[in-house]
Every structure is written in structure tokens, then in C-alpha cells.
Amino acid sequence: MKTTFFSSMRWSYKELSLLLLLTLVVVPIGIEWILHDFLQQHFQNSLYAGTMTGLVMAIVFTLGVYAIALRPHQLSWHAVGLRRFSRTYWKWIIVWTIVLIVASLLIVILMDLFQVTTENKKTESLTADMNWLTFSIGFISAAIISPIYEEIFYRGFLYRWFRVKWGMWAGLLCSSFVFTIVHIPTYNTLPVNLISGLIFAWTYEKTGSILPAILIHGTFNGIAVILTALG
């Protein structure tokens, strides 16, 4: 089933171009810059502004995939990997979650050795006014909303597009590269973004489903938020 899933697709360079335009131009300028600045002035709170920005991004990305890649071709969400996976893969979900956590810790240690800061605006906004409301907002945003829409686009659409057109290795590298650069200017997270992008794409490759990636992504982000709150 998985082999057949990655053997063909109905998408062309048109869908790729439009969704990359959305990802690399429309979202950074229209949402992350203009809308975020407006919300920051309105809320006078980085966490609230960032969360609302993330929610709008989730809606835009999800509707973008639906309107550009799915609806014109009369495809269901199965086409971007929203489908069941084998129960036997649960052990690998645990393994890859541990691998990602360990790799991230090693990167943080190396960054500390080279005196590269590991702080970022999202962490600072969460810890600046920590209470149950801000913790809940940060957790839901990072552990639930972001993993779902990011996996739908970066793995469900983008990895599958590169995988079918150019092969597995190109799919792994290209989708992970795009996933990494969209996190600029949070430069200190880029190594972790690259590694996590590769892991998430690999689980999609092995199962034909983005659900394992969503679970690993959500667990990793959730742990990060909890550790930030405790710290």
C-alpha cells in the first residue's frame, strides 16, 4: 500500500509553485510580519500575538493545501497522508521520539559549548508571564495546532511531491530544507528543525501516513513547553 501511495500523484509544478509562494512569501510577509505586528500592538503581549498568528497560519496552510492540491483534483485528505498506519509502527514512534529528544539535547549542549544562545522570543514570551492560562495556550499551540498543519503541508504535500518526482532522498532533503528555512529568524532552532524534518519525513515514507509524524512532533513540542514552564 505504501509503495503504491508514493508511486504516483496528480500534482504538477503548478501546485508546488503556488504552495511554495504561499509558504515563502505570503505567510512570512502577510501573516508573520504585518499581521503579527498588528496583533502585538493590539494585545501588547508576545504570547497572545504569537498564538493568534500561529492559528491564522494553521488555517491558511490547511485551506491552501485543500484549495490548491486537493479540491481541484477531487482528492480527499488521504492524499496528504491523513490515514491509518500499522499498529506495529507504534514502537518506532517511541524510538524516533527518543532519538529526536536526545539529538536535541546534544545540539543544545554543543551550542552552549560554543556560547550560542538557546533562548528565543517564543520561550521568552511564555516564561515572562507564566500561569495556567499562558501555559495552556502555549501547549495547545505547540503540541496540537502546529504539528497538525505543519505535517499536512511539509510532509503530507511537500515530501510526497518531491518523493514522487525526484525520489526518496530528494524528498527527505528538500522537504526538510524548506521546513528548516521557514523557521528563520529563530536561527538557534534550525539544526533541530532539520533533524526533526528528516525524522518526520522518514516516518511518512515508512508508513504512508503523517499521523506518526504528528504524534512525534506533538510529543516533542509538548515536552519542550513543559520543560520551559518548569525552567
mmCIF file of N, CA and C in Angstrom, residues 151-224:
data_model
loop_
_atom_site.group_PDB
_atom_site.id
_atom_site.type_symbol
_atom_site.label_atom_id
_atom_site.label_comp_id
_atom_site.label_asym_id
_atom_site.label_seq_id
_atom_site.Cartn_x
_atom_site.Cartn_y
_atom_site.Cartn_z
ATOM 1 N N GLU A 151 2.552 19.158 9.511
ATOM 2 C CA GLU A 151 2.718 17.833 8.907
ATOM 3 C C GLU A 151 1.852 17.666 7.660
ATOM 4 N N ILE A 152 0.675 18.256 7.665
ATOM 5 C CA ILE A 152 -0.173 18.204 6.466
ATOM 6 C C ILE A 152 0.554 18.824 5.280
ATOM 7 N N PHE A 153 1.201 19.962 5.519
ATOM 8 C CA PHE A 153 1.873 20.634 4.397
ATOM 9 C C PHE A 153 3.263 20.087 4.123
ATOM 10 N N TYR A 154 4.172 20.148 5.107
ATOM 11 C CA TYR A 154 5.586 19.850 4.858
ATOM 12 C C TYR A 154 5.842 18.376 4.560
ATOM 13 N N ARG A 155 5.109 17.493 5.182
ATOM 14 C CA ARG A 155 5.273 16.084 4.866
ATOM 15 C C ARG A 155 4.163 15.603 3.939
ATOM 16 N N GLY A 156 2.911 15.857 4.310
ATOM 17 C CA GLY A 156 1.794 15.338 3.524
ATOM 18 C C GLY A 156 1.829 15.757 2.073
ATOM 19 N N PHE A 157 2.036 17.057 1.839
ATOM 20 C CA PHE A 157 2.120 17.533 0.451
ATOM 21 C C PHE A 157 3.555 17.593 -0.052
ATOM 22 N N LEU A 158 4.404 18.360 0.656
ATOM 23 C CA LEU A 158 5.726 18.684 0.118
ATOM 24 C C LEU A 158 6.610 17.443 -0.028
ATOM 25 N N TYR A 159 6.687 16.619 1.019
ATOM 26 C CA TYR A 159 7.517 15.416 0.910
ATOM 27 C C TYR A 159 6.997 14.499 -0.191
ATOM 28 N N ARG A 160 5.691 14.317 -0.232
ATOM 29 C CA ARG A 160 5.158 13.419 -1.248
ATOM 30 C C ARG A 160 5.446 13.940 -2.659
ATOM 31 N N TRP A 161 5.349 15.254 -2.849
ATOM 32 C CA TRP A 161 5.615 15.821 -4.169
ATOM 33 C C TRP A 161 7.050 15.527 -4.594
ATOM 34 N N PHE A 162 8.017 15.871 -3.738
ATOM 35 C CA PHE A 162 9.427 15.627 -4.073
ATOM 36 C C PHE A 162 9.732 14.134 -4.168
ATOM 37 N N ARG A 163 9.089 13.350 -3.326
ATOM 38 C CA ARG A 163 9.324 11.895 -3.309
ATOM 39 C C ARG A 163 8.919 11.270 -4.631
ATOM 40 N N VAL A 164 7.745 11.622 -5.137
ATOM 41 C CA VAL A 164 7.258 11.036 -6.386
ATOM 42 C C VAL A 164 8.048 11.554 -7.579
ATOM 43 N N LYS A 165 8.350 12.860 -7.579
ATOM 44 C CA LYS A 165 9.027 13.461 -8.725
ATOM 45 C C LYS A 165 10.513 13.114 -8.789
ATOM 46 N N TRP A 166 11.199 13.201 -7.646
ATOM 47 C CA TRP A 166 12.666 13.122 -7.647
ATOM 48 C C TRP A 166 13.244 11.979 -6.824
ATOM 49 N N GLY A 167 12.415 11.224 -6.112
ATOM 50 C CA GLY A 167 12.919 10.107 -5.334
ATOM 51 C C GLY A 167 12.940 10.372 -3.839
ATOM 52 N N MET A 168 13.190 9.297 -3.083
ATOM 53 C CA MET A 168 13.093 9.369 -1.629
ATOM 54 C C MET A 168 14.096 10.334 -1.007
ATOM 55 N N TRP A 169 15.373 10.247 -1.414
ATOM 56 C CA TRP A 169 16.392 11.089 -0.789
ATOM 57 C C TRP A 169 16.154 12.561 -1.082
ATOM 58 N N ALA A 170 15.748 12.863 -2.292
ATOM 59 C CA ALA A 170 15.413 14.245 -2.628
ATOM 60 C C ALA A 170 14.224 14.712 -1.798
ATOM 61 N N GLY A 171 13.255 13.834 -1.616
ATOM 62 C CA GLY A 171 12.095 14.167 -0.797
ATOM 63 C C GLY A 171 12.482 14.476 0.638
ATOM 64 N N LEU A 172 13.336 13.621 1.206
ATOM 65 C CA LEU A 172 13.785 13.831 2.585
ATOM 66 C C LEU A 172 14.517 15.159 2.732
ATOM 67 N N LEU A 173 15.471 15.404 1.839
ATOM 68 C CA LEU A 173 16.317 16.585 1.955
ATOM 69 C C LEU A 173 15.577 17.877 1.607
ATOM 70 N N CYS A 174 14.826 17.861 0.511
ATOM 71 C CA CYS A 174 14.151 19.090 0.069
ATOM 72 C C CYS A 174 13.048 19.519 1.024
ATOM 73 N N SER A 175 12.223 18.578 1.450
ATOM 74 C CA SER A 175 11.128 18.934 2.364
ATOM 75 C C SER A 175 11.680 19.392 3.707
ATOM 76 N N SER A 176 12.760 18.748 4.176
ATOM 77 C CA SER A 176 13.360 19.134 5.458
ATOM 78 C C SER A 176 14.056 20.487 5.354
ATOM 79 N N PHE A 177 14.650 20.774 4.193
ATOM 80 C CA PHE A 177 15.305 22.065 3.990
ATOM 81 C C PHE A 177 14.281 23.198 4.038
ATOM 82 N N VAL A 178 13.172 23.028 3.344
ATOM 83 C CA VAL A 178 12.124 24.058 3.361
ATOM 84 C C VAL A 178 11.570 24.218 4.777
ATOM 85 N N PHE A 179 11.351 23.095 5.462
ATOM 86 C CA PHE A 179 10.848 23.119 6.832
ATOM 87 C C PHE A 179 11.810 23.869 7.751
ATOM 88 N N THR A 180 13.108 23.774 7.460
ATOM 89 C CA THR A 180 14.118 24.448 8.276
ATOM 90 C C THR A 180 14.157 25.949 8.016
ATOM 91 N N ILE A 181 14.201 26.342 6.746
ATOM 92 C CA ILE A 181 14.371 27.769 6.441
ATOM 93 C C ILE A 181 13.154 28.605 6.822
ATOM 94 N N VAL A 182 11.967 27.991 6.886
ATOM 95 C CA VAL A 182 10.794 28.783 7.266
ATOM 96 C C VAL A 182 10.837 29.167 8.739
ATOM 97 N N HIS A 183 11.736 28.548 9.517
ATOM 98 C CA HIS A 183 11.860 28.894 10.931
ATOM 99 C C HIS A 183 12.844 30.037 11.168
ATOM 100 N N ILE A 184 13.475 30.524 10.101
ATOM 101 C CA ILE A 184 14.280 31.740 10.208
ATOM 102 C C ILE A 184 13.341 32.898 10.564
ATOM 103 N N PRO A 185 13.655 33.805 11.495
ATOM 104 C CA PRO A 185 14.987 34.083 12.041
ATOM 105 C C PRO A 185 15.294 33.421 13.383
ATOM 106 N N THR A 186 14.581 32.370 13.766
ATOM 107 C CA THR A 186 14.927 31.668 15.002
ATOM 108 C C THR A 186 16.088 30.727 14.687
ATOM 109 N N TYR A 187 17.262 31.310 14.480
ATOM 110 C CA TYR A 187 18.408 30.572 13.958
ATOM 111 C C TYR A 187 18.877 29.453 14.874
ATOM 112 N N ASN A 188 18.738 29.646 16.187
ATOM 113 C CA ASN A 188 19.266 28.625 17.091
ATOM 114 C C ASN A 188 18.443 27.346 17.106
ATOM 115 N N THR A 189 17.282 27.343 16.469
ATOM 116 C CA THR A 189 16.488 26.113 16.403
ATOM 117 C C THR A 189 16.660 25.382 15.071
ATOM 118 N N LEU A 190 17.390 25.974 14.137
ATOM 119 C CA LEU A 190 17.470 25.410 12.790
ATOM 120 C C LEU A 190 18.060 23.994 12.751
ATOM 121 N N PRO A 191 19.124 23.689 13.507
ATOM 122 C CA PRO A 191 19.632 22.309 13.485
ATOM 123 C C PRO A 191 18.595 21.287 13.945
ATOM 124 N N VAL A 192 17.844 21.640 14.982
ATOM 125 C CA VAL A 192 16.797 20.738 15.466
ATOM 126 C C VAL A 192 15.681 20.614 14.431
ATOM 127 N N ASN A 193 15.334 21.738 13.788
ATOM 128 C CA ASN A 193 14.307 21.713 12.742
ATOM 129 C C ASN A 193 14.697 20.778 11.607
ATOM 130 N N LEU A 194 15.979 20.813 11.215
ATOM 131 C CA LEU A 194 16.452 19.955 10.125
ATOM 132 C C LEU A 194 16.368 18.486 10.505
ATOM 133 N N ILE A 195 16.844 18.157 11.687
ATOM 134 C CA ILE A 195 16.804 16.761 12.135
ATOM 135 C C ILE A 195 15.367 16.275 12.288
ATOM 136 N N SER A 196 14.525 17.095 12.892
ATOM 137 C CA SER A 196 13.126 16.694 13.080
ATOM 138 C C SER A 196 12.419 16.551 11.740
ATOM 139 N N GLY A 197 12.725 17.444 10.783
ATOM 140 C CA GLY A 197 12.124 17.328 9.463
ATOM 141 C C GLY A 197 12.471 16.010 8.793
ATOM 142 N N LEU A 198 13.723 15.587 8.933
ATOM 143 C CA LEU A 198 14.154 14.306 8.359
ATOM 144 C C LEU A 198 13.443 13.133 9.025
ATOM 145 N N ILE A 199 13.326 13.187 10.343
ATOM 146 C CA ILE A 199 12.654 12.107 11.077
ATOM 147 C C ILE A 199 11.177 12.029 10.706
ATOM 148 N N PHE A 200 10.510 13.172 10.675
ATOM 149 C CA PHE A 200 9.080 13.180 10.345
ATOM 150 C C PHE A 200 8.839 12.650 8.932
ATOM 151 N N ALA A 201 9.683 13.081 7.992
ATOM 152 C CA ALA A 201 9.528 12.613 6.608
ATOM 153 C C ALA A 201 9.802 11.117 6.505
ATOM 154 N N TRP A 202 10.762 10.630 7.278
ATOM 155 C CA TRP A 202 11.092 9.199 7.243
ATOM 156 C C TRP A 202 9.916 8.353 7.739
ATOM 157 N N THR A 203 9.245 8.809 8.792
ATOM 158 C CA THR A 203 8.094 8.049 9.289
ATOM 159 C C THR A 203 6.964 8.030 8.260
ATOM 160 N N TYR A 204 6.834 9.120 7.513
ATOM 161 C CA TYR A 204 5.834 9.180 6.432
ATOM 162 C C TYR A 204 6.208 8.204 5.328
ATOM 163 N N GLU A 205 7.498 8.152 5.017
ATOM 164 C CA GLU A 205 7.997 7.225 3.997
ATOM 165 C C GLU A 205 7.696 5.774 4.382
ATOM 166 N N LYS A 206 7.887 5.441 5.639
ATOM 167 C CA LYS A 206 7.748 4.050 6.083
ATOM 168 C C LYS A 206 6.300 3.629 6.285
ATOM 169 N N THR A 207 5.405 4.583 6.505
ATOM 170 C CA THR A 207 4.017 4.221 6.821
ATOM 171 C C THR A 207 2.999 4.684 5.795
ATOM 172 N N GLY A 208 3.333 5.716 5.004
ATOM 173 C CA GLY A 208 2.352 6.299 4.100
ATOM 174 C C GLY A 208 1.324 7.127 4.840
ATOM 175 N N SER A 209 1.608 7.424 6.114
ATOM 176 C CA SER A 209 0.694 8.205 6.957
ATOM 177 C C SER A 209 1.473 9.300 7.657
ATOM 178 N N ILE A 210 0.864 10.480 7.820
ATOM 179 C CA ILE A 210 1.515 11.559 8.557
ATOM 180 C C ILE A 210 1.164 11.512 10.047
ATOM 181 N N LEU A 211 0.311 10.581 10.444
ATOM 182 C CA LEU A 211 -0.090 10.508 11.848
ATOM 183 C C LEU A 211 1.082 10.212 12.786
ATOM 184 N N PRO A 212 2.007 9.288 12.439
ATOM 185 C CA PRO A 212 3.169 9.094 13.310
ATOM 186 C C PRO A 212 3.986 10.376 13.479
ATOM 187 N N ALA A 213 4.175 11.119 12.391
ATOM 188 C CA ALA A 213 4.920 12.374 12.474
ATOM 189 C C ALA A 213 4.195 13.385 13.355
ATOM 190 N N ILE A 214 2.879 13.455 13.249
ATOM 191 C CA ILE A 214 2.102 14.368 14.094
ATOM 192 C C ILE A 214 2.284 14.007 15.568
ATOM 193 N N LEU A 215 2.251 12.707 15.867
ATOM 194 C CA LEU A 215 2.390 12.251 17.251
ATOM 195 C C LEU A 215 3.786 12.575 17.802
ATOM 196 N N ILE A 216 4.832 12.295 17.016
ATOM 197 C CA ILE A 216 6.198 12.586 17.463
ATOM 198 C C ILE A 216 6.399 14.092 17.602
ATOM 199 N N HIS A 217 5.945 14.827 16.611
ATOM 200 C CA HIS A 217 6.054 16.289 16.584
ATOM 201 C C HIS A 217 5.354 16.899 17.798
ATOM 202 N N GLY A 218 4.135 16.459 18.037
ATOM 203 C CA GLY A 218 3.362 16.989 19.149
ATOM 204 C C GLY A 218 3.966 16.642 20.500
ATOM 205 N N THR A 219 4.440 15.409 20.635
ATOM 206 C CA THR A 219 5.058 14.981 21.891
ATOM 207 C C THR A 219 6.321 15.782 22.174
ATOM 208 N N PHE A 220 7.152 15.933 21.149
ATOM 209 C CA PHE A 220 8.406 16.678 21.301
ATOM 210 C C PHE A 220 8.135 18.139 21.678
ATOM 211 N N ASN A 221 7.232 18.786 20.959
ATOM 212 C CA ASN A 221 6.898 20.175 21.264
ATOM 213 C C ASN A 221 6.274 20.317 22.647
ATOM 214 N N GLY A 222 5.410 19.361 22.991
ATOM 215 C CA GLY A 222 4.763 19.409 24.300
ATOM 216 C C GLY A 222 5.759 19.298 25.436
ATOM 217 N N ILE A 223 6.723 18.387 25.287
ATOM 218 C CA ILE A 223 7.775 18.237 26.301
ATOM 219 C C ILE A 223 8.588 19.520 26.407
ATOM 220 N N ALA A 224 8.884 20.138 25.255
ATOM 221 C CA ALA A 224 9.646 21.381 25.248
ATOM 222 C C ALA A 224 8.912 22.481 26.017
#
